[in-house]
Tab-separated table of C-alpha atoms in Angstrom:
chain	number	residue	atom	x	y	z
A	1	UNK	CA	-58.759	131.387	91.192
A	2	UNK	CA	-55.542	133.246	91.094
A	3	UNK	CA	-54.175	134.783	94.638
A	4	UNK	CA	-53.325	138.263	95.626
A	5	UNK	CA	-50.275	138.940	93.715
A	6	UNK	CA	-47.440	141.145	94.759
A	7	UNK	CA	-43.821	142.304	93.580
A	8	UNK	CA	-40.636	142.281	94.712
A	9	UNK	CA	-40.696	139.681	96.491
A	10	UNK	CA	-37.444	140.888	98.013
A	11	UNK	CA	-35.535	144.241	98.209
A	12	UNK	CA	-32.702	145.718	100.189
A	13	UNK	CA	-32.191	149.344	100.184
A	14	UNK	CA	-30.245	151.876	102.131
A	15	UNK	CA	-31.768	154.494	105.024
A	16	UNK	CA	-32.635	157.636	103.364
A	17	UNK	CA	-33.935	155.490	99.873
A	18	UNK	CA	-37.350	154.996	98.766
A	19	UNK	CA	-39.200	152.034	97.412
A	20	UNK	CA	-42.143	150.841	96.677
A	21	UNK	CA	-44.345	147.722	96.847
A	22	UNK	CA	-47.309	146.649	94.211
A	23	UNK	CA	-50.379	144.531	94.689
A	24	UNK	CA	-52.823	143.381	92.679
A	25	UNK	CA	-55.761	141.378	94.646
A	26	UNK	CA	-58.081	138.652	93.709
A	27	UNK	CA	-60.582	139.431	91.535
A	28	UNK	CA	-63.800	140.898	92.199
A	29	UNK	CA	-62.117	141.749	96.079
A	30	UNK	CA	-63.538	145.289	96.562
A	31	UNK	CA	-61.445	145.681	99.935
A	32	UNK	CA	-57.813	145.706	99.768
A	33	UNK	CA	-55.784	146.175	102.933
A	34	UNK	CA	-51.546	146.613	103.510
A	35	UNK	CA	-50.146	145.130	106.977
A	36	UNK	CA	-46.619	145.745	107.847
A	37	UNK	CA	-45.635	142.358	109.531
A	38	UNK	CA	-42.061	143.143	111.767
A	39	UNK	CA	-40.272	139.960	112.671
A	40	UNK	CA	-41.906	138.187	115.632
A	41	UNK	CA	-45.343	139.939	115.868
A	42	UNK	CA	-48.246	140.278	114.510
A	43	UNK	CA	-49.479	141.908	111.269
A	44	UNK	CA	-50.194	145.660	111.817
A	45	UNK	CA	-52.792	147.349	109.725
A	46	UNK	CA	-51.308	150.381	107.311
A	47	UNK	CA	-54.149	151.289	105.514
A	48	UNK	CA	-57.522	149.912	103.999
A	49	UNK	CA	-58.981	150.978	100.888
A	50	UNK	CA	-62.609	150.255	99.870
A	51	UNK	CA	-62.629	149.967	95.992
A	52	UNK	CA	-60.662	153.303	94.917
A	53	UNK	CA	-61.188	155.129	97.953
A	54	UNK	CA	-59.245	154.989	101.375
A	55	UNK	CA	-61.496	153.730	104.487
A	56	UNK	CA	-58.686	153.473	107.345
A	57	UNK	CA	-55.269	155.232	107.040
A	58	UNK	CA	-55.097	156.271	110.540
A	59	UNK	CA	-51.792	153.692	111.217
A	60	UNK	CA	-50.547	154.667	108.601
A	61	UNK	CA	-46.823	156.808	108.881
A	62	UNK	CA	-48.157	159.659	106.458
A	63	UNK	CA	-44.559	161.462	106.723
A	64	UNK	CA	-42.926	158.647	104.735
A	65	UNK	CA	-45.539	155.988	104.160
A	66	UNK	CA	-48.412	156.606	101.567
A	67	UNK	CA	-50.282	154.414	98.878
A	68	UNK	CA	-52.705	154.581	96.421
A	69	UNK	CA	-55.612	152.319	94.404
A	70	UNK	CA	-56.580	154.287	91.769
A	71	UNK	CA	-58.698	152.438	89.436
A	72	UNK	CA	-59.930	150.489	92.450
A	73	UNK	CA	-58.089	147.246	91.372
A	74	UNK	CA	-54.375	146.974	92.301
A	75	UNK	CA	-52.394	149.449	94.499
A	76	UNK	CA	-49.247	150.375	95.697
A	77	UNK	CA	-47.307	151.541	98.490
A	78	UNK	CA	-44.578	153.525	98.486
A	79	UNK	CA	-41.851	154.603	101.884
A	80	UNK	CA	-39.843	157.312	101.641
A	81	UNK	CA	-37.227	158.013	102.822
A	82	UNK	CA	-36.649	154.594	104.584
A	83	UNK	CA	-35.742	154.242	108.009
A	84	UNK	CA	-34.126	151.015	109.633
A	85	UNK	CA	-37.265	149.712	111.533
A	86	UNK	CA	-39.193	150.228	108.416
A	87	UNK	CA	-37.249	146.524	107.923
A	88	UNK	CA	-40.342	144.201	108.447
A	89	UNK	CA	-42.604	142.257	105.384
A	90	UNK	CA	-44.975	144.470	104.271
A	91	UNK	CA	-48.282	142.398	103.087
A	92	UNK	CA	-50.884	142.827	101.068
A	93	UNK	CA	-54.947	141.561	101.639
A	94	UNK	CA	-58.040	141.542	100.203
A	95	UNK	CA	-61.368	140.973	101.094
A	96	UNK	CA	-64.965	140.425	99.336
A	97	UNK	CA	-66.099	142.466	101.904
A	98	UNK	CA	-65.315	145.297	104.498
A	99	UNK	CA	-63.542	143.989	108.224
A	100	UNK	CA	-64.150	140.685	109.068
A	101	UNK	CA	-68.149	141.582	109.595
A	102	UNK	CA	-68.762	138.418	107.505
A	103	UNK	CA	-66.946	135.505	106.097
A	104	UNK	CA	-63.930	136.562	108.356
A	105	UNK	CA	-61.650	135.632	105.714
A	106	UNK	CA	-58.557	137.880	104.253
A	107	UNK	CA	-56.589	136.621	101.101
A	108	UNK	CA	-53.056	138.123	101.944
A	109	UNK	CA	-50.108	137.604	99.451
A	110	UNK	CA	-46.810	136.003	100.052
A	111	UNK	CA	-45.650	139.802	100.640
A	112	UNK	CA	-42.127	142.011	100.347
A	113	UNK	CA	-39.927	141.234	101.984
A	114	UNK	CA	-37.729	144.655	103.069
A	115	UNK	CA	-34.302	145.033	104.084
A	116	UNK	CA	-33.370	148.696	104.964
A	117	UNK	CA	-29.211	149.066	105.659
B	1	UNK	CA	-51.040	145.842	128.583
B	2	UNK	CA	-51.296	144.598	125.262
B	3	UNK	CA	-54.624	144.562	123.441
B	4	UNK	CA	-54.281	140.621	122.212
B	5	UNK	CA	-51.727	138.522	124.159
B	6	UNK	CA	-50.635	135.276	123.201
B	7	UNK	CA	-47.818	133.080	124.691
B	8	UNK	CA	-45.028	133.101	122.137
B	9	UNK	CA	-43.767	129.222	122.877
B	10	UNK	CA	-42.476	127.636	120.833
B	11	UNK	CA	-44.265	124.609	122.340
B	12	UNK	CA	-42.453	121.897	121.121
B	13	UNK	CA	-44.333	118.444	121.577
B	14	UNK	CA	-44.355	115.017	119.789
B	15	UNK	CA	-46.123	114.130	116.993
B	16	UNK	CA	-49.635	112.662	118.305
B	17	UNK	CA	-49.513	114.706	121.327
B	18	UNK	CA	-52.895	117.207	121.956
B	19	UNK	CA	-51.906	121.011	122.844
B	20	UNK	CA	-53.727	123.800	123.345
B	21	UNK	CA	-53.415	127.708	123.276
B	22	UNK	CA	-55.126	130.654	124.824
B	23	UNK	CA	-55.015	134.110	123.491
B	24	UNK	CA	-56.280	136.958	125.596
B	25	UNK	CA	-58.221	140.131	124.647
B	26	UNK	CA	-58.403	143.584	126.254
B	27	UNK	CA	-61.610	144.924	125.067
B	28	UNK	CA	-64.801	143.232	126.110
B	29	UNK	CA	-66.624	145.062	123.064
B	30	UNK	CA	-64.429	143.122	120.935
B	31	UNK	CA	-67.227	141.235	118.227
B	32	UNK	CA	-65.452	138.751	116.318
B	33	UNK	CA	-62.409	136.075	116.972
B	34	UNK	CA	-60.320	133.913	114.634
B	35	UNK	CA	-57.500	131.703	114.356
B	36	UNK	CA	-55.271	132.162	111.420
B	37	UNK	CA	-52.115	129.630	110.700
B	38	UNK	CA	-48.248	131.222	109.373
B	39	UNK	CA	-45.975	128.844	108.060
B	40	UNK	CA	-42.391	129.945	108.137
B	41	UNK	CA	-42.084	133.002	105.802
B	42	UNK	CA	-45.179	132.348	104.205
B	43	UNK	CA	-48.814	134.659	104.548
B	44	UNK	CA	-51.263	134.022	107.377
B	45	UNK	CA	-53.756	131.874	105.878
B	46	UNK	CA	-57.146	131.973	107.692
B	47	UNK	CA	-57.183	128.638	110.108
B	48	UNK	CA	-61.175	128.854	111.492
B	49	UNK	CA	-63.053	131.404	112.839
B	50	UNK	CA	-64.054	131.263	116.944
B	51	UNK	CA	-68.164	131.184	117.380
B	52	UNK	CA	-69.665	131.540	121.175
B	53	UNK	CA	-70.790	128.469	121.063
B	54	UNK	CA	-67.270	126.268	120.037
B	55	UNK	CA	-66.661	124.683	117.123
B	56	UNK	CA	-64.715	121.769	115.605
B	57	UNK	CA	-63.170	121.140	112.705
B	58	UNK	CA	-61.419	117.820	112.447
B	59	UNK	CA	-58.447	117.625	115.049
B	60	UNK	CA	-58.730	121.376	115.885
B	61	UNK	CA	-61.507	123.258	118.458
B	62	UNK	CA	-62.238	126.676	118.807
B	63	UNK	CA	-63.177	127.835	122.293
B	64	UNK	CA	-64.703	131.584	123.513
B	65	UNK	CA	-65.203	132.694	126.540
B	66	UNK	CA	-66.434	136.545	126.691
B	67	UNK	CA	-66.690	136.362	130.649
B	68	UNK	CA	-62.741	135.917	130.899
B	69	UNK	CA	-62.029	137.470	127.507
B	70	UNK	CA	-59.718	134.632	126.167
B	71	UNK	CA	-60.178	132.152	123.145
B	72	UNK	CA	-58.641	128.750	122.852
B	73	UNK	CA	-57.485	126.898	119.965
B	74	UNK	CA	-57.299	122.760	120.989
B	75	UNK	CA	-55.275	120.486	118.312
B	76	UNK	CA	-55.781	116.802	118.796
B	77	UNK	CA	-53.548	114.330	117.199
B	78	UNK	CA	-51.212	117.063	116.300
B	79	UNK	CA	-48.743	116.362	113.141
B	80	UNK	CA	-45.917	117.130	111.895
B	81	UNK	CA	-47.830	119.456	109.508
B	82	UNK	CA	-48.990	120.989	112.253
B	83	UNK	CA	-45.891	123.251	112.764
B	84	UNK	CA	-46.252	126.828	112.448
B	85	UNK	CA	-47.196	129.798	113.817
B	86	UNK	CA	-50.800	130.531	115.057
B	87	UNK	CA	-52.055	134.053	114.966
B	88	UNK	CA	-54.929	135.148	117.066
B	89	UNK	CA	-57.567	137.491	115.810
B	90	UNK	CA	-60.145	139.888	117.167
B	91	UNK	CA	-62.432	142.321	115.776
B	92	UNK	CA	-63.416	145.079	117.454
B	93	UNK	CA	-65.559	146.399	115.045
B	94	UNK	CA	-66.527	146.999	111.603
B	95	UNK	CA	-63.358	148.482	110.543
B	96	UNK	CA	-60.423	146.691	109.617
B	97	UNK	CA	-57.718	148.946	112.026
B	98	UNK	CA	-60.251	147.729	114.591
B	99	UNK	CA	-58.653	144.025	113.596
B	100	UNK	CA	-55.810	143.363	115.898
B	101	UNK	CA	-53.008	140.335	115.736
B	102	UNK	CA	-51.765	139.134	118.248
B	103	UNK	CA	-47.991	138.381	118.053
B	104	UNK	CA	-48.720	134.760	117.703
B	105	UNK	CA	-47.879	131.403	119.187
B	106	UNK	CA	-45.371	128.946	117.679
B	107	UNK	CA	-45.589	125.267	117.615
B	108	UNK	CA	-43.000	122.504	116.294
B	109	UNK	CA	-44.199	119.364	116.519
B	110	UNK	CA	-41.549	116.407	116.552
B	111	UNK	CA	-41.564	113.064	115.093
């Protein structure tokens, strides 16, 4: 079974740039999430999307920050303009099901790794 | 205060050695507990869940205890494989913003 996929892998950009992140998550994973994961803590919750639609934004910086999962199946995320502590690995989750009600498992992918200058 | 707290280490200890780690919670409505394992620069990967009750799985032991809000996460026999990161988890509800991190704790285990 193939992972949850997601490109770059890498980028540096300048304050004031955009960029944006794609995911594509296992298959048959209704519930993809996003986590912004700054150096030395803990994955932070962005924004959770249940198929197509979005079930939990409410972390999510909607001035600069916003993503989408239109045909339910992979999504992206897009920041801009970038700030410096926007810096951090920004990754990417699925589930078979909503929150950790059940199996209490999350698939996350090896995430993108961002550099803002 | 923080709404998961865990002790950041490193704890460094030798290879055979048992060590154990408590992560603390702020919410006593909190429903659901895990341990998930980070490698260097890799993605969390989920390491067990954390049941009332306890539970083992080889060298490693879950512990809850709702009265004191903490859960523990016992490695026996540690190896060098061992080394890594181990992220805390509670769920405070059905939601995933309700699932917090904690910051994590970081082990290195020498020969």
């Amino acid at each position: 079974e193939a992972g949850v996929a997601q490109s770059p892998r890498y980028k540096i950009i300048e304050k004031r740039q955009s960029v944006a992140f794609w995911c594509n998550p296992i298959s048959g994973h209704a519930t993809l999430y996003w986590y912004q994961q700054i150096l030395g803590q803990g994955p932070k919750l962005l924004i959770q999307f249940q198929n197509n639609g979005v079930v939990d934004d409410s972390q999510l910086p909607k001035d600069r920050f916003s993503a989408e999962r239109l045909k339910g199946v992979d999504s992206t995320l897009k920041i801009q303009p970038a700030k410096l502590e926007d810096s951090a690995v920004y990754l990417c989750a699925s589930s078979r099901t909503s929150g950790l009600m059940n199996t209490g498992e999350l698939f996350f992918g090896e995430g993108s790794r961002l550099t803002v200058l | 205060r923080k709404e998961v707290e865990q002790d950041p280490g490193p704890f460094n200890v030798p290879e055979g050695a048992t060590v154990a780690f408590n992560c603390t919670y702020s919410n006593s409505a909190s429903q659901s507990f895990f341990w998930y394992r980070q490698d260097c620069r890799k993605e969390p990967k989920l390491l067990m869940s954390v049941y009332s009750s306890g539970n083992e799985d080889g060298r490693f032991t879950a512990q809850l205890n709702r009265a004191s809000q903490y859960i523990s996460l016992l490695i026996r026999d540690s190896k060098l494989s061992d080394s890594a990161t181990y992220l805390c988890v509670v769920n405070k509800g059905s939601s995933a913003s309700k699932i917090i991190f904690g910051s994590g704790t970081r082990l290195s285990i020498r020969p």
